[in-house]
Coordinates of C-alpha atoms in Angstrom, one line a residue:
X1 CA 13.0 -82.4 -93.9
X2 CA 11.8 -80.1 -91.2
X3 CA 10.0 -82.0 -89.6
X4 CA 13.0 -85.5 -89.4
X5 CA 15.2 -82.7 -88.0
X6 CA 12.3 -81.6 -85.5
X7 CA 12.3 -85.3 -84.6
X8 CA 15.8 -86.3 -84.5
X9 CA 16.3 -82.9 -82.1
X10 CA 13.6 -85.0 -79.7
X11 CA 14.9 -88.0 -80.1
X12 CA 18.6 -86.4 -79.1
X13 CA 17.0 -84.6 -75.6
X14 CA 15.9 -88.2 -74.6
X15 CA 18.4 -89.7 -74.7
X16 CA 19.9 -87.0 -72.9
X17 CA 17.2 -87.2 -70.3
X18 CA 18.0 -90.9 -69.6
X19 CA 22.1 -90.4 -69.5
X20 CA 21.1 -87.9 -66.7
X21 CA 18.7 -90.0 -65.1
X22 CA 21.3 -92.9 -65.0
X23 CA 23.7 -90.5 -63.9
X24 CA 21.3 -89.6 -61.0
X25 CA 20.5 -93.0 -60.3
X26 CA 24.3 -94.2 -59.8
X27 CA 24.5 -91.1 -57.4
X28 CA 22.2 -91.7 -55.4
X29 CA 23.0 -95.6 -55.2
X30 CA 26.9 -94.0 -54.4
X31 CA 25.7 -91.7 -52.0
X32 CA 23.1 -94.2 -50.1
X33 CA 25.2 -97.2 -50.4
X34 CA 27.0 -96.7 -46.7
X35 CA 24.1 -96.2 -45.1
X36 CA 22.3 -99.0 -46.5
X37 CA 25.4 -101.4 -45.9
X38 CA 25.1 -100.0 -42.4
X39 CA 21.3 -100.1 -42.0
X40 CA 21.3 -103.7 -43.2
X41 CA 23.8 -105.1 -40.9
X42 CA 23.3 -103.1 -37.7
X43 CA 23.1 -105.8 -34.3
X44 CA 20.3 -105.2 -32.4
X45 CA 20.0 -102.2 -30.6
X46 CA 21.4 -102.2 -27.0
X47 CA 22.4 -98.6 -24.5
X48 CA 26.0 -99.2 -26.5
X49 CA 24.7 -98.3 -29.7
X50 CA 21.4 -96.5 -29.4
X51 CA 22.6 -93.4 -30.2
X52 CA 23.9 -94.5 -33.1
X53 CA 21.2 -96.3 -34.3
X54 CA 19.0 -93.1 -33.9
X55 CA 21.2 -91.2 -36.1
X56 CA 21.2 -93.9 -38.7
X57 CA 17.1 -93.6 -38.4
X58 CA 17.2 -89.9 -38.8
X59 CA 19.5 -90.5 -42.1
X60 CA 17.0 -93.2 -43.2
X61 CA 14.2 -91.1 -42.8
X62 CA 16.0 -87.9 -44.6
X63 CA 16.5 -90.0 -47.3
X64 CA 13.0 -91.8 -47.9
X65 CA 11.8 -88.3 -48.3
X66 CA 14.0 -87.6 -51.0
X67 CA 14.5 -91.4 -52.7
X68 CA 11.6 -93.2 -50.9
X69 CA 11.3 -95.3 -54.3
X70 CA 14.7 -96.3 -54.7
X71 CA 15.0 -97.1 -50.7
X72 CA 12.2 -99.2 -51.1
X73 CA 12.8 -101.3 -54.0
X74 CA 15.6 -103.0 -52.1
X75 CA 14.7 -106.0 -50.6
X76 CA 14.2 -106.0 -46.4
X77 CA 15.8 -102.8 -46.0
X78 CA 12.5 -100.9 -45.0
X79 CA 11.5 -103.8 -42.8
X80 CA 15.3 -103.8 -41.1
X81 CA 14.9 -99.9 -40.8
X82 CA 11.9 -100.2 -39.1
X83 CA 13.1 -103.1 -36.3
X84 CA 15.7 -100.8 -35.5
X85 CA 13.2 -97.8 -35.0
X86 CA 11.3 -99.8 -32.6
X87 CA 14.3 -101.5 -30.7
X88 CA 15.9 -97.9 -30.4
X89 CA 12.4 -96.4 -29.2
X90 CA 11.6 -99.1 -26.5
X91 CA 15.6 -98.8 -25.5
X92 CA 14.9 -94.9 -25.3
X93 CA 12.2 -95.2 -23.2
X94 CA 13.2 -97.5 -20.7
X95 CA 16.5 -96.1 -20.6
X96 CA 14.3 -92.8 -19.3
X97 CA 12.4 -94.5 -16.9
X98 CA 15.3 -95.7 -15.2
X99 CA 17.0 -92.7 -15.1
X100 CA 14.0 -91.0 -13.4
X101 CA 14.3 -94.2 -11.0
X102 CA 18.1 -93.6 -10.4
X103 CA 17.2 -89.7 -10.4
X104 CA 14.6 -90.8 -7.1
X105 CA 17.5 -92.9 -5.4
X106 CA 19.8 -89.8 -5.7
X107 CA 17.6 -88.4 -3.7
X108 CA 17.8 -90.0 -0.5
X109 CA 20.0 -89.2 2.1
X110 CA 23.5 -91.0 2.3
X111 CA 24.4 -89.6 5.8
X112 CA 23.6 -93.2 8.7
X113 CA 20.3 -92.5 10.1
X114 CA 21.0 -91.6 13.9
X115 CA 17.2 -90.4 14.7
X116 CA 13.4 -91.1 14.5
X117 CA 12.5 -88.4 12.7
X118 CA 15.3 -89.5 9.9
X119 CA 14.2 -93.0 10.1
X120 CA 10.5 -91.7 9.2
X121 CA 11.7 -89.7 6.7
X122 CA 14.1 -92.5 4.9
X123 CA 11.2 -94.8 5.3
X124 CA 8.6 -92.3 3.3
X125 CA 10.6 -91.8 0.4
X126 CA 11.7 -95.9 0.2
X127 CA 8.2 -96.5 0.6
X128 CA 8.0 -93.9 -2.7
X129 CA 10.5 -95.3 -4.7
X130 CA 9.1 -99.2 -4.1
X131 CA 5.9 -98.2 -5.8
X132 CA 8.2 -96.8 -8.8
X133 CA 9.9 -99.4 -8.9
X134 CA 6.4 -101.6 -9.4
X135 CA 5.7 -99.0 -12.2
X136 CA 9.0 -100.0 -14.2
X137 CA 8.4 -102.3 -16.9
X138 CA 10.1 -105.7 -16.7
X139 CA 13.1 -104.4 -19.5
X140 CA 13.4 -100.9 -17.8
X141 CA 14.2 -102.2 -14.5
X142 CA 17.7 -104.0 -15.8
X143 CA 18.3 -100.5 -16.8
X144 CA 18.4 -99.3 -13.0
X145 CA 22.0 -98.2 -12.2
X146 CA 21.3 -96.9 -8.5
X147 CA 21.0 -100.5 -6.8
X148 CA 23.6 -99.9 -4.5
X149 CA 22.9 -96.4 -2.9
X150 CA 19.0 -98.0 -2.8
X151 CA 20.0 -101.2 -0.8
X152 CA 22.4 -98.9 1.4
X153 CA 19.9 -96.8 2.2
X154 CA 17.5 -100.2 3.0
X155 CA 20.5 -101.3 5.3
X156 CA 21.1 -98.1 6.5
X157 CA 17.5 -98.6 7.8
X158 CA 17.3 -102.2 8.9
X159 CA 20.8 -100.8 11.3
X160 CA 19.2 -98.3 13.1
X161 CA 16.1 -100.1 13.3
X162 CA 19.0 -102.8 15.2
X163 CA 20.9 -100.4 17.2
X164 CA 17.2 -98.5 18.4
X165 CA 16.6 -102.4 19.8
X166 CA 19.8 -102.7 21.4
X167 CA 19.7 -99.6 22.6
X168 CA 16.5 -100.2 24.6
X169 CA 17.6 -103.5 26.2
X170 CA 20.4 -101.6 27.2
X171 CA 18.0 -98.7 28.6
X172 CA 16.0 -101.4 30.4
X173 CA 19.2 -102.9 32.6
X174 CA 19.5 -98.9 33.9
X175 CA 16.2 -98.6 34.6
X176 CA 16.5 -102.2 36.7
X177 CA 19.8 -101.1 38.4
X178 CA 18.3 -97.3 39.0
X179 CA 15.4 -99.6 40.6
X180 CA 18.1 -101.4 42.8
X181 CA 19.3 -98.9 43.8
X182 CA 16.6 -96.9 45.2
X183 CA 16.3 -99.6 47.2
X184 CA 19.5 -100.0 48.9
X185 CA 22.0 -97.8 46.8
X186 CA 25.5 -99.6 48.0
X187 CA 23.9 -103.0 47.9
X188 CA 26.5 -105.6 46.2
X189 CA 23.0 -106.8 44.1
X190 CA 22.6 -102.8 43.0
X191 CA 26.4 -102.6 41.8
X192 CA 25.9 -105.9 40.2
X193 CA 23.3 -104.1 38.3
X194 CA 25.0 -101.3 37.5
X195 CA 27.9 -103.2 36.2
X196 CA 25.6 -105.6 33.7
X197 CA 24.5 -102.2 32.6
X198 CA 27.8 -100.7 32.3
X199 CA 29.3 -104.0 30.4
X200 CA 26.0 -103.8 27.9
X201 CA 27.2 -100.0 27.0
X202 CA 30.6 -100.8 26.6
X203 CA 30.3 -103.8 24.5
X204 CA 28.0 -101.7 21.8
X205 CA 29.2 -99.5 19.0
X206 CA 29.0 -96.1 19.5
X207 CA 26.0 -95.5 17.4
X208 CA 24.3 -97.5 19.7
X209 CA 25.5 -95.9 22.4
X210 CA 24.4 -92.5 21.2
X211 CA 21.0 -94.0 21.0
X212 CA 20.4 -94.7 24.6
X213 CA 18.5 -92.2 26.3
X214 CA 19.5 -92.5 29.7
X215 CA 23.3 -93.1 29.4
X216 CA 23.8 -90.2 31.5
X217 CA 21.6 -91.3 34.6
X218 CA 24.1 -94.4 34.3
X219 CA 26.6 -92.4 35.1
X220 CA 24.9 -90.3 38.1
X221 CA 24.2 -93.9 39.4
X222 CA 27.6 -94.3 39.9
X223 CA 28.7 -91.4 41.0
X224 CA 26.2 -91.4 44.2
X225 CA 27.0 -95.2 44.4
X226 CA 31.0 -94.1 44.9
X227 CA 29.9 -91.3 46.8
X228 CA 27.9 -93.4 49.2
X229 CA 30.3 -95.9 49.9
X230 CA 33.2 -93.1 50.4
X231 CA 31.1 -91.5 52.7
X232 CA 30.4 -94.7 54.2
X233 CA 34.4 -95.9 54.6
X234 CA 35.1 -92.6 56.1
X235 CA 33.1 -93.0 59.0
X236 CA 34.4 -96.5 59.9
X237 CA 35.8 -94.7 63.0
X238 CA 39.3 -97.1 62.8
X239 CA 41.1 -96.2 60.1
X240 CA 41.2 -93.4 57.2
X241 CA 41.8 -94.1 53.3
X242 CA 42.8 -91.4 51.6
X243 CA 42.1 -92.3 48.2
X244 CA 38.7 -92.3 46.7
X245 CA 37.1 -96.0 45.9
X246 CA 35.1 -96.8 42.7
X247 CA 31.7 -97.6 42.9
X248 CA 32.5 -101.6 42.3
X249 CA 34.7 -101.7 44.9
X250 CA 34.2 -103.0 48.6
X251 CA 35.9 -102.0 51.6
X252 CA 35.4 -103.3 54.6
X253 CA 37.7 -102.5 57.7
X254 CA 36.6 -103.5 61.2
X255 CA 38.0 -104.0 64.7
X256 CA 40.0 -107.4 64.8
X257 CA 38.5 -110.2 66.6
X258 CA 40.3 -111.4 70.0
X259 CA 42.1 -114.5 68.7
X260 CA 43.4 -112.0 65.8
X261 CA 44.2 -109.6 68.2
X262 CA 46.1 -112.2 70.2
X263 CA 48.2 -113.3 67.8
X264 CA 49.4 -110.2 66.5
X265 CA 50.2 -108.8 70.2
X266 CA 52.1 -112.3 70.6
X267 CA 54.3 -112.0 67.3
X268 CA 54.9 -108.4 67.9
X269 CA 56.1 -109.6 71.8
X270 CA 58.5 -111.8 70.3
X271 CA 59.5 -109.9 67.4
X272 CA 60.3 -106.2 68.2
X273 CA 59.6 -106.8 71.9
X274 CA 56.5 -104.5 71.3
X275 CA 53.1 -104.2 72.6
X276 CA 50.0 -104.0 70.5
X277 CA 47.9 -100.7 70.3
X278 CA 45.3 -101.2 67.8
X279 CA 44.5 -104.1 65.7
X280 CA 41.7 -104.1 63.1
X281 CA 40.9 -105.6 59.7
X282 CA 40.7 -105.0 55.9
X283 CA 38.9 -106.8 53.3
X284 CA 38.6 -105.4 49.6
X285 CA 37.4 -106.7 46.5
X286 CA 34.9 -105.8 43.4
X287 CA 31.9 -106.7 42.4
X288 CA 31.3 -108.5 39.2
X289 CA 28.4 -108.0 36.2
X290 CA 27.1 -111.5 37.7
X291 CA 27.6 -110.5 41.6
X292 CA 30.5 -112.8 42.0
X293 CA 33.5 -111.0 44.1
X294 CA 36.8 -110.3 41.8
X295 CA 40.1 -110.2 43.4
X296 CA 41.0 -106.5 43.9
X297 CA 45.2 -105.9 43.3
X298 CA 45.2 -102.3 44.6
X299 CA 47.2 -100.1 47.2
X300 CA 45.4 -98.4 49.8
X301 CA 47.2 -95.9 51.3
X302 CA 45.4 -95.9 55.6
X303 CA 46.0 -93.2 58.3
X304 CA 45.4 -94.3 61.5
X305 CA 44.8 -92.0 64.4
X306 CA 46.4 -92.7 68.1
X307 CA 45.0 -91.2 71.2
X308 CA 48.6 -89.4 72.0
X309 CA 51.6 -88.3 69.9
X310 CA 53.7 -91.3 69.4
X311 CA 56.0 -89.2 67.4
X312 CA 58.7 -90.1 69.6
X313 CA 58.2 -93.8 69.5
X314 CA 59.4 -96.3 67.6
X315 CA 56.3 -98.1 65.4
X316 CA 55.7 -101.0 63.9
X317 CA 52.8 -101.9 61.6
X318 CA 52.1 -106.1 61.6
X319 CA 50.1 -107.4 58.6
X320 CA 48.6 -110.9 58.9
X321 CA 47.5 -112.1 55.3
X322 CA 45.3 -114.8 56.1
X323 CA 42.3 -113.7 58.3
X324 CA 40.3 -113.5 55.2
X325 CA 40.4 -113.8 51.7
X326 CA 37.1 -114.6 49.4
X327 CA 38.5 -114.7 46.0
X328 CA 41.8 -117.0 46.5
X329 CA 43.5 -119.5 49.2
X330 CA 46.4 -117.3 50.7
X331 CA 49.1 -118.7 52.6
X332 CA 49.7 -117.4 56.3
X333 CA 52.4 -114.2 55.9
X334 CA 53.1 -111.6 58.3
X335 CA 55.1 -108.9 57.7
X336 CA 56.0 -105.4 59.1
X337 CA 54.6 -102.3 56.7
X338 CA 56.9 -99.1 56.4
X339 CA 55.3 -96.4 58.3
X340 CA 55.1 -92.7 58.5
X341 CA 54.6 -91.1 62.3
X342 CA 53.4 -87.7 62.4
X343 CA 52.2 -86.5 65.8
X344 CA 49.2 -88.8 66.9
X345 CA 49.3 -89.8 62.9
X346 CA 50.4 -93.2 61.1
X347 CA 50.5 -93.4 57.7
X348 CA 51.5 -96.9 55.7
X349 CA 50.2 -98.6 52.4
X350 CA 48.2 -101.8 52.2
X351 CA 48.0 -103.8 48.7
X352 CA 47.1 -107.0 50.6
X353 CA 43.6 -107.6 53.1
X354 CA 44.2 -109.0 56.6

């Protein structure tokens, strides 16, 4: 009797062994069940859903310690686990090799290159970040997120590389007008030059401008030109300008030939019953890029000097517009010039030659 009891007590614990076991068993199934749903029906792995696909690895792996039998008695699921282990782990890895790529583009300098020494410096680290580039692997590289600060820093290269060039056919027409000039400064071929020079600079942007070394010496050109020529009018010995003439500009003034000089005495005669004291000529124009003469609309404001006071006389100052005119046909006009008489001084405006 014993002994049946002894058996029937056995026989009572297994039983209770197996209810727990089941028990277990449905727990476990329960508590896995989302993350083998999940596991088994994860896309493949892409930078939208690495992260979680490397938490759902960790959870995996937790697991197989614990229920490693169970896990693997279901059908594919340790073969699915492991194809997302391997798509997240090549994802991870390229995903780190193009951020150290983008981390090497960060690097360069976003500010326009605008010397030598920066274009050496841009080129160097280009030049770096082309053989990491090489080094990427084929999937990494459409991981790179930097293309655009790369290729602007390229560009920003290939444009100063540009404006350098412009800048030194611009340096070479100074250097040709400087060479015109020292060979006959007020020359209408040496301001010819200096204007194709000063057209070139003007027509740039101003980064190229900045890049032209002898911009400057440009500018001393034409101030000696102007000077030169100023220098030049005043002397003439007839008449005085009082304003200053630009460096493109010509002015030519000179005693008036005897059949000019005739005809003005005659009109004057007739006129205002006057007599002629001085007659003389004045041509102006500029000097165009090619050398061609430009009409030049301007007032000149001309002092001329009598040998005695005329203050007490009455004066009259006769233009004649057709003696000369190289830039357009002009129709024969005289007319009479308001005048200013101080002393042995007569002062009266010109915006026309003759």
């Amino acid at each position: 009797i014993k002994a049946l009891e002894g058996g029937e007590s056995l026989l009572n614990k297994l039983a209770n062994d197996v209810n727990i076991a089941s028990q277990y068993e449905g727990y476990i199934e329960a508590y896995l069940a989302d993350m083998i749903s999940e596991i088994q029906n994860f896309p493949d792995v892409d930078d939208t859903n690495i992260t979680r696909a490397e938490e759902l690895i960790g959870k995996y792996d937790i697991a197989h310690a614990q229920s490693g039998a169970y896990l693997d008695s279901i059908e594919g699921l340790a073969l699915k686990a492991e194809a997302i282990r391997s798509q997240a782990q090549q994802l991870r890895s390229d995903l780190n090799q193009a951020a150290a790529f983008d981390q090497l583009i960060e690097e360069l300098s976003k500010e326009p290159i605008t010397s030598d020494e920066m274009l050496a410096q841009a080129e160097a680290k280009l030049a770096d970040i082309d053989s990491a580039y090489a080094a990427l692997s084929e999937s990494a590289k459409a991981y790179v997120k930097n293309v655009s600060a790369w290729n602007t820093a390229k560009a920003n290269v290939n444009l100063y590389k540009t404006n350098k060039a412009a800048a030194k056919e611009i340096e070479i027409l100074i250097q040709e007008a400087q060479k015109a000039g020292e060979e006959n400064l007020t020359e209408n071929s040496t301001v010819a030059a200096v204007k194709k020079a000063e057209e070139a600079l003007s027509a740039v942007t101003k980064d190229v401008q900045a890049l032209v070394n002898n911009s400057a010496e440009l500018e001393t050109l034409k101030t000696s030109i102007a000077d030169a020529k100023n220098k030049e009018l005043a002397a003439n010995g007839i008449i005085t300008i009082k304003e200053s003439i630009p460096y493109d500009a010509v002015v030519i003034i000179n005693d008036a030939d005897e059949n000019t000089a005739k005809t003005l005495e005659e009109i004057l005669s007739a006129d205002k019953k006057a007599e002629l004291k001085n007659a003389f000529t004045l041509e102006k124009y500029k000097i165009a890029a090619d050398g061609s003469i430009e009409n030049w609309d301007t007032e000149l404001t001309a002092v001329l000097q009598c040998k005695e006071d005329i203050g007490e006389k009455q004066v009259y100052i006769l233009q004649k517009t057709d003696v000369f005119n190289k830039t357009k046909e002009v129709a024969s006009t005289t007319n009479y010039l308001q005048a200013v008489v101080e002393g042995q001084n007569v002062t009266f405006k010109m915006d026309q030659d003759g």
